[in-house]
Amino acid sequence: MARMKFLCDAERCIECNGCVTACKNENEVPWGVNRRRVVTINDGIVGAEKSISVACMHCSDAPCMAVCPVDCFYRTDEGVVLHDKDLCIGCGYCFYACPFGAPQFPQAGAFGLRGKMDKCTFCAGGPEKDLSKEEFRKYGSNRLAEGKLPACAEMCSTKALLGGDGDVIADIYRQRVLKRGKGSEVWGWGTAYGKPDQKAAPAGAKS
């Protein structure tokens, strides 16, 4: 069984926000909610600026599931993390627990009253019957039931945003990295934290 994942290639993202627009259009996302957004890192620094598209990453050990007091979150056989809006009480715990800021709360009133939590569904709908009007009204499009991939990934003009079987998209990204002239050093401790400085040899020491 495939495990669905997202991956954004920062070297290809051009910050066009096509993925954001595709998501809102496909799922008729409530006003004030962005299930997907483009984040720019090192903004304004020449040569260091990168952009990535961020949404729910459908974690294997999702913190939102761990903190929800009413257990409205569940994981499908494909590894997609979904939620039941009929159970959601709008407490906001998932919003604070998620490192990606995926859960969003639409403003239901003039004084900031929260409604039911909304989040990226990987275009997999919700607990209602597949492709039903009720499912679309609450959760948006169920493209996975139609044999399609999420609209955001399919709309990406540079194919920076990949969505689908985690093993497949990992292979695609690995091939891209190798073609860029990088190898195994792309992953690991040295990449994340930098390589330790080489200590200078003491004076008079034989090499």
mmCIF file of C-alpha atoms in Angstrom:
data_model
loop_
_atom_site.group_PDB
_atom_site.id
_atom_site.type_symbol
_atom_site.label_atom_id
_atom_site.label_comp_id
_atom_site.label_asym_id
_atom_site.label_seq_id
_atom_site.Cartn_x
_atom_site.Cartn_y
_atom_site.Cartn_z
ATOM 1 C CA MET A 1 0.000 0.000 0.000
ATOM 2 C CA ALA A 2 1.364 3.402 -1.019
ATOM 3 C CA ARG A 3 2.046 5.981 1.685
ATOM 4 C CA MET A 4 1.159 9.430 0.380
ATOM 5 C CA LYS A 5 3.602 12.265 1.045
ATOM 6 C CA PHE A 6 4.449 15.788 -0.123
ATOM 7 C CA LEU A 7 7.930 17.018 -1.013
ATOM 8 C CA CYS A 8 8.877 20.530 -2.139
ATOM 9 C CA ASP A 9 12.085 21.062 -4.081
ATOM 10 C CA ALA A 10 13.375 24.466 -2.939
ATOM 11 C CA GLU A 11 15.710 24.657 -5.951
ATOM 12 C CA ARG A 12 12.727 24.659 -8.315
ATOM 13 C CA CYS A 13 10.100 26.698 -6.452
ATOM 14 C CA ILE A 14 9.631 30.146 -8.051
ATOM 15 C CA GLU A 15 7.099 31.465 -5.509
ATOM 16 C CA CYS A 16 4.334 31.754 -8.098
ATOM 17 C CA ASN A 17 1.669 30.632 -5.577
ATOM 18 C CA GLY A 18 0.039 28.476 -8.263
ATOM 19 C CA CYS A 19 -0.270 25.655 -5.730
ATOM 20 C CA VAL A 20 -2.085 27.932 -3.267
ATOM 21 C CA THR A 21 -4.534 29.096 -5.937
ATOM 22 C CA ALA A 22 -5.112 25.551 -7.236
ATOM 23 C CA CYS A 23 -5.923 24.319 -3.722
ATOM 24 C CA LYS A 24 -8.384 27.104 -2.982
ATOM 25 C CA ASN A 25 -10.091 26.691 -6.354
ATOM 26 C CA GLU A 26 -10.289 22.887 -6.271
ATOM 27 C CA ASN A 27 -11.575 22.616 -2.707
ATOM 28 C CA GLU A 28 -13.502 25.892 -2.353
ATOM 29 C CA VAL A 29 -11.543 26.610 0.814
ATOM 30 C CA PRO A 30 -13.308 28.870 3.354
ATOM 31 C CA TRP A 31 -12.438 32.568 3.413
ATOM 32 C CA GLY A 32 -9.505 33.325 5.690
ATOM 33 C CA VAL A 33 -8.013 29.836 5.384
ATOM 34 C CA ASN A 34 -5.015 28.759 3.313
ATOM 35 C CA ARG A 35 -4.544 25.010 3.325
ATOM 36 C CA ARG A 36 -1.282 25.589 1.492
ATOM 37 C CA ARG A 37 1.062 28.581 1.508
ATOM 38 C CA VAL A 38 4.459 29.504 0.077
ATOM 39 C CA VAL A 39 7.119 30.445 2.626
ATOM 40 C CA THR A 40 10.304 32.323 1.701
ATOM 41 C CA ILE A 41 13.462 31.663 3.706
ATOM 42 C CA ASN A 42 16.314 34.205 3.886
ATOM 43 C CA ASP A 43 14.092 36.755 2.194
ATOM 44 C CA GLY A 44 16.108 39.503 0.496
ATOM 45 C CA ILE A 45 19.508 37.858 0.933
ATOM 46 C CA VAL A 46 21.043 37.502 -2.521
ATOM 47 C CA GLY A 47 22.009 33.932 -3.312
ATOM 48 C CA ALA A 48 20.482 32.523 -0.131
ATOM 49 C CA GLU A 49 16.781 33.127 -0.758
ATOM 50 C CA LYS A 50 14.696 29.973 -1.133
ATOM 51 C CA SER A 51 10.955 29.364 -1.302
ATOM 52 C CA ILE A 52 9.029 26.265 -0.306
ATOM 53 C CA SER A 53 5.369 25.309 -0.487
ATOM 54 C CA VAL A 54 4.044 24.212 2.910
ATOM 55 C CA ALA A 55 0.881 22.399 3.953
ATOM 56 C CA CYS A 56 -0.036 19.434 6.129
ATOM 57 C CA MET A 57 2.785 16.915 5.735
ATOM 58 C CA HIS A 58 0.577 13.969 6.784
ATOM 59 C CA CYS A 59 3.070 12.886 9.405
ATOM 60 C CA SER A 60 3.575 9.231 10.275
ATOM 61 C CA ASP A 61 3.474 10.234 13.956
ATOM 62 C CA ALA A 62 1.232 13.290 13.708
ATOM 63 C CA PRO A 63 1.320 15.609 16.755
ATOM 64 C CA CYS A 64 -2.165 16.898 15.925
ATOM 65 C CA MET A 65 -3.533 13.390 16.464
ATOM 66 C CA ALA A 66 -1.699 13.112 19.773
ATOM 67 C CA VAL A 67 -3.122 16.302 21.299
ATOM 68 C CA CYS A 68 -6.716 16.259 19.992
ATOM 69 C CA PRO A 69 -8.978 15.779 23.058
ATOM 70 C CA VAL A 70 -11.872 14.375 21.019
ATOM 71 C CA ASP A 71 -9.838 12.162 18.652
ATOM 72 C CA CYS A 72 -11.240 13.761 15.516
ATOM 73 C CA PHE A 73 -8.069 12.924 13.570
ATOM 74 C CA TYR A 74 -7.533 9.617 11.812
ATOM 75 C CA ARG A 75 -5.116 8.134 9.282
ATOM 76 C CA THR A 76 -6.219 6.392 6.084
ATOM 77 C CA ASP A 77 -4.658 3.228 4.667
ATOM 78 C CA GLU A 78 -2.616 5.481 2.340
ATOM 79 C CA GLY A 79 -1.139 7.380 5.291
ATOM 80 C CA VAL A 80 -3.207 10.538 4.755
ATOM 81 C CA VAL A 81 -4.092 12.344 8.009
ATOM 82 C CA LEU A 82 -7.720 13.490 7.931
ATOM 83 C CA HIS A 83 -10.175 14.803 10.509
ATOM 84 C CA ASP A 84 -13.878 14.582 11.265
ATOM 85 C CA LYS A 85 -15.423 18.054 11.425
ATOM 86 C CA ASP A 86 -18.488 16.671 13.162
ATOM 87 C CA LEU A 87 -16.269 15.763 16.135
ATOM 88 C CA CYS A 88 -14.032 18.866 16.094
ATOM 89 C CA ILE A 89 -14.745 21.315 18.951
ATOM 90 C CA GLY A 90 -12.424 24.087 17.711
ATOM 91 C CA CYS A 91 -10.190 24.005 20.780
ATOM 92 C CA GLY A 92 -7.037 24.897 18.816
ATOM 93 C CA TYR A 93 -4.702 22.296 20.374
ATOM 94 C CA CYS A 94 -3.794 20.916 16.948
ATOM 95 C CA PHE A 95 -2.934 24.402 15.714
ATOM 96 C CA TYR A 96 -0.328 24.828 18.443
ATOM 97 C CA ALA A 97 1.007 21.268 18.144
ATOM 98 C CA CYS A 98 1.565 21.261 14.372
ATOM 99 C CA PRO A 99 5.097 22.398 13.397
ATOM 100 C CA PHE A 100 3.864 23.318 9.904
ATOM 101 C CA GLY A 101 0.900 25.462 10.942
ATOM 102 C CA ALA A 102 -1.396 23.244 8.895
ATOM 103 C CA PRO A 103 -4.634 23.413 10.937
ATOM 104 C CA GLN A 104 -6.488 26.657 10.242
ATOM 105 C CA PHE A 105 -9.604 28.083 11.842
ATOM 106 C CA PRO A 106 -11.949 30.188 9.698
ATOM 107 C CA GLN A 107 -13.320 33.255 11.446
ATOM 108 C CA ALA A 108 -16.987 32.487 12.043
ATOM 109 C CA GLY A 109 -17.932 35.884 13.484
ATOM 110 C CA ALA A 110 -17.006 39.536 13.797
ATOM 111 C CA PHE A 111 -15.314 39.035 17.163
ATOM 112 C CA GLY A 112 -12.887 36.286 16.155
ATOM 113 C CA LEU A 113 -15.009 33.282 17.056
ATOM 114 C CA ARG A 114 -13.440 30.127 15.656
ATOM 115 C CA GLY A 115 -15.337 27.618 13.598
ATOM 116 C CA LYS A 116 -14.449 24.023 12.798
ATOM 117 C CA MET A 117 -10.785 23.412 12.080
ATOM 118 C CA ASP A 118 -9.822 23.124 8.415
ATOM 119 C CA LYS A 119 -6.667 21.593 6.946
ATOM 120 C CA CYS A 120 -5.106 20.059 3.850
ATOM 121 C CA THR A 121 -6.702 16.713 3.048
ATOM 122 C CA PHE A 122 -4.244 15.653 0.313
ATOM 123 C CA CYS A 123 -7.365 16.001 -1.859
ATOM 124 C CA ALA A 124 -8.684 12.837 -0.180
ATOM 125 C CA GLY A 125 -11.978 14.192 1.152
ATOM 126 C CA GLY A 126 -13.178 13.112 4.566
ATOM 127 C CA PRO A 127 -15.144 10.457 6.469
ATOM 128 C CA GLU A 128 -18.336 10.939 4.437
ATOM 129 C CA LYS A 129 -19.144 8.772 1.418
ATOM 130 C CA ASP A 130 -16.573 9.209 -1.366
ATOM 131 C CA LEU A 131 -17.453 11.865 -3.945
ATOM 132 C CA SER A 132 -20.680 12.795 -2.164
ATOM 133 C CA LYS A 133 -21.993 16.372 -1.983
ATOM 134 C CA GLU A 134 -21.661 16.331 1.805
ATOM 135 C CA GLU A 135 -18.016 15.298 1.578
ATOM 136 C CA PHE A 136 -17.255 18.105 -0.863
ATOM 137 C CA ARG A 137 -19.129 20.685 1.228
ATOM 138 C CA LYS A 138 -17.114 19.883 4.359
ATOM 139 C CA TYR A 139 -13.716 18.836 3.016
ATOM 140 C CA GLY A 140 -13.456 19.706 -0.651
ATOM 141 C CA SER A 141 -12.511 17.525 -3.586
ATOM 142 C CA ASN A 142 -11.662 13.827 -3.266
ATOM 143 C CA ARG A 143 -9.245 13.485 -6.163
ATOM 144 C CA LEU A 144 -7.641 10.354 -4.717
ATOM 145 C CA ALA A 145 -10.960 8.512 -5.082
ATOM 146 C CA GLU A 146 -10.905 9.550 -8.757
ATOM 147 C CA GLY A 147 -7.393 8.155 -9.207
ATOM 148 C CA LYS A 148 -5.793 11.616 -9.343
ATOM 149 C CA LEU A 149 -3.056 13.349 -7.336
ATOM 150 C CA PRO A 150 -3.591 16.543 -5.282
ATOM 151 C CA ALA A 151 -4.406 19.611 -7.370
ATOM 152 C CA CYS A 152 -1.531 21.645 -5.911
ATOM 153 C CA ALA A 153 1.114 19.150 -7.071
ATOM 154 C CA GLU A 154 -0.429 18.698 -10.509
ATOM 155 C CA MET A 155 -0.650 22.468 -11.013
ATOM 156 C CA CYS A 156 2.979 23.215 -10.073
ATOM 157 C CA SER A 157 4.533 24.631 -13.265
ATOM 158 C CA THR A 158 8.132 23.792 -12.330
ATOM 159 C CA LYS A 159 7.294 20.454 -10.647
ATOM 160 C CA ALA A 160 8.873 21.762 -7.458
ATOM 161 C CA LEU A 161 5.954 20.389 -5.452
ATOM 162 C CA LEU A 162 5.660 16.623 -5.622
ATOM 163 C CA GLY A 163 2.776 14.643 -4.162
ATOM 164 C CA GLY A 164 2.107 10.911 -4.219
ATOM 165 C CA ASP A 165 3.685 7.651 -3.092
ATOM 166 C CA GLY A 166 6.513 8.576 -0.725
ATOM 167 C CA ASP A 167 8.903 6.032 -2.231
ATOM 168 C CA VAL A 168 8.292 7.307 -5.771
ATOM 169 C CA ILE A 169 8.761 10.992 -5.004
ATOM 170 C CA ALA A 170 11.866 10.213 -2.912
ATOM 171 C CA ASP A 171 13.378 8.472 -5.965
ATOM 172 C CA ILE A 172 12.488 11.449 -8.179
ATOM 173 C CA TYR A 173 14.153 13.883 -5.784
ATOM 174 C CA ARG A 174 17.203 11.642 -5.388
ATOM 175 C CA GLN A 175 17.725 11.638 -9.160
ATOM 176 C CA ARG A 176 17.410 15.425 -9.279
ATOM 177 C CA VAL A 177 20.034 15.813 -6.575
ATOM 178 C CA LEU A 178 22.456 13.504 -8.356
ATOM 179 C CA LYS A 179 22.027 15.423 -11.620
ATOM 180 C CA ARG A 180 22.866 18.632 -9.784
ATOM 181 C CA GLY A 181 26.265 17.180 -8.966
ATOM 182 C CA LYS A 182 25.524 16.221 -5.393
ATOM 183 C CA GLY A 183 25.845 12.801 -3.860
ATOM 184 C CA SER A 184 25.336 11.092 -0.546
ATOM 185 C CA GLU A 185 26.586 14.175 1.327
ATOM 186 C CA VAL A 186 23.223 15.861 0.659
ATOM 187 C CA TRP A 187 21.704 13.891 3.537
ATOM 188 C CA GLY A 188 23.025 13.464 7.034
ATOM 189 C CA TRP A 189 24.530 15.235 9.997
ATOM 190 C CA GLY A 190 27.066 17.262 8.020
ATOM 191 C CA THR A 191 24.385 18.738 5.789
ATOM 192 C CA ALA A 192 22.082 19.721 8.636
ATOM 193 C CA TYR A 193 24.642 21.100 11.085
ATOM 194 C CA GLY A 194 27.778 21.767 9.051
ATOM 195 C CA LYS A 195 31.031 19.899 9.053
ATOM 196 C CA PRO A 196 33.312 20.272 12.086
ATOM 197 C CA ASP A 197 36.404 22.439 11.544
ATOM 198 C CA GLN A 198 39.573 20.513 10.962
ATOM 199 C CA LYS A 199 41.930 21.054 13.880
ATOM 200 C CA ALA A 200 45.298 22.419 12.847
ATOM 201 C CA ALA A 201 48.167 19.995 13.314
ATOM 202 C CA PRO A 202 50.609 21.022 16.085
ATOM 203 C CA ALA A 203 53.802 22.712 14.943
ATOM 204 C CA GLY A 204 56.577 20.277 14.050
ATOM 205 C CA ALA A 205 54.210 17.321 13.794
ATOM 206 C CA LYS A 206 54.976 14.889 10.997
ATOM 207 C CA SER A 207 52.217 14.305 8.489
#
